[in-house]
Short mmCIF file of C-alpha atoms and ligand atoms in Angstrom, two decimals:
data_model
loop_
_atom_site.label_atom_id
_atom_site.label_comp_id
_atom_site.label_asym_id
_atom_site.label_seq_id
_atom_site.Cartn_x
_atom_site.Cartn_y
_atom_site.Cartn_z
CA UNK A 1 96.17 85.14 94.93
CA UNK A 2 97.17 83.90 98.40
CA UNK A 3 97.60 87.35 99.96
CA UNK A 4 94.17 88.48 98.78
CA UNK A 5 92.70 85.25 100.14
CA UNK A 6 94.46 85.84 103.47
CA UNK A 7 93.14 89.40 103.73
CA UNK A 8 89.60 88.22 102.98
CA UNK A 9 89.72 85.39 105.52
CA UNK A 10 90.89 87.70 108.32
CA UNK A 11 88.30 90.33 107.41
CA UNK A 12 85.42 87.84 107.33
CA UNK A 13 86.43 86.32 110.68
CA UNK A 14 86.53 89.74 112.36
CA UNK A 15 83.15 90.83 110.98
CA UNK A 16 81.52 87.49 111.85
CA UNK A 17 82.97 87.43 115.38
CA UNK A 18 82.52 91.05 116.44
CA UNK A 19 79.57 92.67 114.67
CA UNK A 20 76.14 92.52 116.31
CA UNK A 21 72.77 94.14 115.60
CA UNK A 22 72.36 97.70 116.86
CA UNK A 23 76.09 98.53 117.00
CA UNK A 24 78.02 101.64 116.00
CA UNK A 25 81.15 100.63 114.09
CA UNK A 26 84.40 102.39 113.21
CA UNK A 27 85.53 101.36 109.73
CA UNK A 28 89.21 101.71 108.76
CA UNK A 29 90.95 102.30 105.44
CA UNK A 30 93.24 100.41 103.09
CA UNK A 31 92.87 97.23 101.05
CA UNK A 32 92.03 94.65 103.73
CA UNK A 33 89.08 96.68 105.04
CA UNK A 34 87.44 96.38 101.60
CA UNK A 35 86.75 92.71 102.36
CA UNK A 36 85.40 93.62 105.79
CA UNK A 37 82.97 96.13 104.26
CA UNK A 38 81.86 93.55 101.69
CA UNK A 39 81.21 90.98 104.43
CA UNK A 40 79.44 93.59 106.60
CA UNK A 41 77.12 94.48 103.72
CA UNK A 42 76.36 90.76 103.20
CA UNK A 43 75.50 90.26 106.86
CA UNK A 44 73.38 93.43 107.06
CA UNK A 45 71.43 92.14 104.06
CA UNK A 46 71.09 88.53 105.21
CA UNK A 47 70.39 89.22 108.88
CA UNK A 48 68.63 92.58 108.46
CA UNK A 49 71.15 94.11 110.87
CA UNK A 50 70.79 97.70 112.04
CA UNK A 51 74.34 99.14 112.30
CA UNK A 52 75.87 102.57 111.70
CA UNK A 53 79.40 102.99 110.36
CA UNK A 54 81.83 105.83 110.96
CA UNK A 55 84.46 105.94 108.18
CA UNK A 56 88.13 106.95 108.54
CA UNK A 57 88.78 108.38 105.06
CA UNK A 58 87.15 109.41 101.80
CA UNK A 59 87.99 105.85 100.69
CA UNK A 60 86.04 104.08 103.41
CA UNK A 61 83.19 106.58 103.26
CA UNK A 62 82.83 105.93 99.51
CA UNK A 63 82.93 102.16 100.00
CA UNK A 64 80.31 102.27 102.77
CA UNK A 65 78.06 104.52 100.68
CA UNK A 66 78.42 102.32 97.58
CA UNK A 67 77.38 99.30 99.66
CA UNK A 68 74.31 101.11 100.99
CA UNK A 69 75.53 100.94 104.59
CA UNK A 70 74.43 103.61 107.08
CA UNK A 71 77.22 106.20 107.37
CA UNK A 72 77.55 108.38 110.45
CA UNK A 73 80.23 110.61 111.96
CA UNK A 74 81.74 111.31 115.37
CA UNK A 75 79.51 114.33 115.96
CA UNK A 76 76.43 112.14 115.85
CA UNK A 77 78.08 108.91 117.04
CA UNK A 78 81.04 109.77 119.30
CA UNK A 79 80.96 106.42 121.14
CA UNK A 80 81.62 103.31 119.03
CA UNK A 81 81.19 99.68 120.00
CA UNK A 82 83.84 98.20 117.71
CA UNK A 83 86.45 99.67 115.37
CA UNK A 84 87.88 97.42 112.65
CA UNK A 85 90.96 98.42 110.66
CA UNK A 86 94.01 97.13 108.87
CA UNK A 87 97.64 97.60 109.84
CA UNK A 88 101.01 97.77 108.12
CA UNK A 89 102.64 95.80 110.93
CA UNK A 90 101.67 94.33 114.33
CA UNK A 91 104.30 93.58 117.00
CA UNK A 92 104.25 91.05 119.86
CA UNK A 93 102.55 93.57 122.17
CA UNK A 94 99.90 94.44 119.55
CA UNK A 95 101.51 97.81 118.87
CA UNK A 96 100.82 98.85 115.28
CA UNK A 97 102.39 100.74 112.46
CA UNK A 98 99.58 102.25 110.40
CA UNK A 99 99.34 104.96 107.76
CA UNK A 100 100.51 103.06 104.71
CA UNK A 101 97.38 104.46 103.09
CA UNK A 102 97.96 107.94 104.58
CA UNK A 103 94.77 107.70 106.66
CA UNK A 104 96.23 107.16 110.14
CA UNK A 105 95.00 110.43 111.71
CA UNK A 106 91.27 109.78 111.29
CA UNK A 107 91.88 106.06 111.89
CA UNK A 108 93.47 106.78 115.27
CA UNK A 109 90.68 109.15 116.29
CA UNK A 110 88.00 106.60 115.37
CA UNK A 111 89.86 103.73 117.02
CA UNK A 112 90.20 105.82 120.20
CA UNK A 113 86.39 106.23 120.31
CA UNK A 114 85.71 102.48 120.21
CA UNK A 115 85.20 100.18 123.18
CA UNK A 116 86.95 97.42 121.22
CA UNK A 117 89.54 97.83 118.42
CA UNK A 118 90.20 94.87 116.10
CA UNK A 119 92.97 94.68 113.51
CA UNK A 120 92.67 92.60 110.33
CA UNK A 121 95.72 91.72 108.27
CA UNK A 122 97.43 89.10 106.19
CA UNK A 123 100.26 87.09 107.76
CA UNK A 124 102.96 89.39 106.37
CA UNK A 125 102.02 91.95 109.02
CA UNK A 126 102.53 89.56 111.96
CA UNK A 127 105.89 90.51 113.52
CA UNK A 128 107.65 90.28 116.88
CA UNK A 129 109.21 93.75 116.61
CA UNK A 130 108.13 96.73 114.50
CA UNK A 131 110.35 97.06 111.45
CA UNK A 132 110.96 93.33 110.98
CA UNK A 133 108.80 93.11 107.86
CA UNK A 134 107.50 96.66 107.24
CA UNK A 135 110.42 98.58 105.73
CA UNK A 136 108.70 101.80 104.68
CA UNK A 137 109.01 103.44 108.10
CA UNK A 138 106.51 105.07 110.45
CA UNK A 139 104.05 107.42 108.70
CA UNK A 140 103.71 110.82 110.37
CA UNK A 141 101.09 113.37 109.33
CA UNK A 142 102.47 116.92 109.40
CA UNK A 143 101.27 120.46 108.68
CA UNK A 144 102.70 121.25 105.22
CA UNK A 145 104.47 124.52 106.11
CA UNK A 146 106.46 122.78 108.84
CA UNK A 147 107.53 119.51 107.23
CA UNK A 148 111.24 120.44 106.92
CA UNK A 149 111.76 121.44 110.57
CA UNK A 150 109.81 118.34 111.62
CA UNK A 151 112.15 116.13 109.54
CA UNK A 152 115.16 117.85 111.16
CA UNK A 153 113.75 117.50 114.68
CA UNK A 154 112.93 113.80 114.27
CA UNK A 155 116.32 112.91 112.79
CA UNK A 156 118.17 114.95 115.44
CA UNK A 157 116.18 113.52 118.37
CA UNK A 158 115.55 109.93 117.21
CA UNK A 159 117.96 109.21 114.35
CA UNK A 160 116.99 107.40 111.20
CA UNK A 161 115.73 109.14 108.06
CA UNK A 162 112.39 110.90 107.50
CA UNK A 163 111.22 111.51 103.94
CA UNK A 164 108.29 113.41 102.45
CA UNK A 165 105.87 110.96 100.80
CA UNK A 166 105.49 111.87 97.14
CA UNK A 167 102.37 111.11 95.09
CA UNK A 168 102.24 108.19 92.66
CA UNK A 169 99.37 109.44 90.45
CA UNK A 170 99.67 113.01 91.61
CA UNK A 171 102.45 115.48 90.97
CA UNK A 172 104.16 116.61 94.16
CA UNK A 173 103.66 115.32 97.74
CA UNK A 174 100.76 113.13 98.90
CA UNK A 175 98.07 115.33 100.51
CA UNK A 176 95.95 113.59 103.18
CA UNK A 177 92.15 113.81 103.54
CA UNK A 178 92.90 116.51 106.12
CA UNK A 179 95.02 118.60 103.72
CA UNK A 180 98.36 117.68 105.28
CA UNK A 181 101.62 115.99 104.20
CA UNK A 182 102.95 112.57 105.26
CA UNK A 183 106.52 111.82 106.32
CA UNK A 184 107.80 108.24 106.36
CA UNK A 185 110.36 107.87 109.15
CA UNK A 186 112.74 104.95 108.60
CA UNK A 187 114.02 104.25 112.11
CA UNK A 188 117.37 102.53 112.64
CA UNK A 189 116.60 100.20 115.59
CA UNK A 190 113.67 99.13 117.73
CA UNK A 191 112.59 101.68 120.30
CA UNK A 192 110.43 102.26 123.38
CA UNK A 193 107.47 102.94 121.08
CA UNK A 194 105.24 104.48 123.76
CA UNK A 195 107.95 107.04 124.55
CA UNK A 196 108.80 107.61 120.87
CA UNK A 197 105.15 108.13 119.97
CA UNK A 198 104.86 110.86 122.61
CA UNK A 199 108.18 112.50 121.63
CA UNK A 200 107.21 112.69 117.94
CA UNK A 201 103.69 113.91 118.78
CA UNK A 202 105.19 116.82 120.77
CA UNK A 203 107.17 118.20 117.82
CA UNK A 204 105.44 121.41 116.60
CA UNK A 205 103.82 120.67 113.23
CA UNK A 206 103.17 116.99 113.86
CA UNK A 207 99.46 116.18 113.54
CA UNK A 208 99.56 112.43 114.26
CA UNK A 209 101.83 109.41 114.08
CA UNK A 210 101.17 105.98 112.61
CA UNK A 211 102.24 104.37 115.91
CA UNK A 212 99.13 102.87 117.55
CA UNK A 213 100.42 101.97 121.02
CA UNK A 214 98.25 100.09 123.55
CA UNK A 215 95.19 100.56 121.33
CA UNK A 216 94.34 97.25 119.65
CA UNK A 217 92.59 94.52 121.66
CA UNK A 218 92.88 91.78 119.05
CA UNK A 219 94.56 91.15 115.68
CA UNK A 220 93.38 88.57 113.11
CA UNK A 221 95.95 87.26 110.63
CA UNK A 222 94.93 85.50 107.43
CA UNK A 223 97.30 82.66 106.52
CA UNK A 224 98.26 81.49 102.99
CA UNK A 225 96.13 78.33 103.37
CA UNK A 226 93.02 80.42 104.08
CA UNK A 227 93.03 79.74 107.81
CA UNK A 228 92.97 82.59 110.34
CA UNK A 229 94.88 83.00 113.62
CA UNK A 230 94.47 85.79 116.13
CA UNK A 231 96.49 87.39 118.92
CA UNK A 232 95.27 89.48 121.89
O1 DER B 1 96.87 103.17 106.01
C1 DER B 1 96.42 102.46 106.91
O2 DER B 1 96.49 102.74 108.11
C2 DER B 1 95.88 101.11 106.51
O3 DER B 1 94.90 100.67 107.42
C3 DER B 1 97.06 100.16 106.51
O4 DER B 1 97.64 100.20 107.78
C4 DER B 1 96.67 98.74 106.13
O5 DER B 1 96.41 98.75 104.77
P1 DER B 1 96.28 97.37 103.97
O6 DER B 1 95.06 96.67 104.57
O7 DER B 1 96.03 97.81 102.55
O8 DER B 1 97.53 96.61 104.15
#
């Protein structure tokens, strides 16, 4: 379908434009990154590239391993050349909402270790303001025993509504790869996201937010006709 085609086009463009022999890569999570990993495996095969990949979830680690790509970690490879990842929404300043796949904590750590951070997405993610198209709120990873006071603190300080993310094929709440819960905070109007990100991060019990502020250098958007645009 057109969305799948758009994801693939953006992923291929990013891998073809930014991956070179000898690099250490950060590899994100979600559905768009699957196409990026497929293209990376193709290029490694065809061009006999020597790259190492640091995953950001069990999902991306499994995909990298299945494709026979060299998997590393931040203990062995703490400095990355390029990180490539999806996003739930990208605003005009390249601020991101991420965490739709509940992987934003490791994704943010890996992205922070990269010299260059590239986002790949279909056109639905290309917004002026956060919240225009993505209506599920900002994901926030929290320590399980504190999720109720964190909800209360966020709603008191910043308004909106924060809800515990419940499993789809799992009874009870979603549990992240780090053993924590996810809150989805539906904010009521656009904010000073840099300030909000810091305020939420300071609340005791918050592990990480899905607000990636001043992190991405470039975002590729796949269009319905298969073409790709980018912003930076
Ligand atoms: O959960 C995440 O952070 C994902 O990267 C998400 O932001 C994008 O997932 P998608 O490529 O499946 O839309």
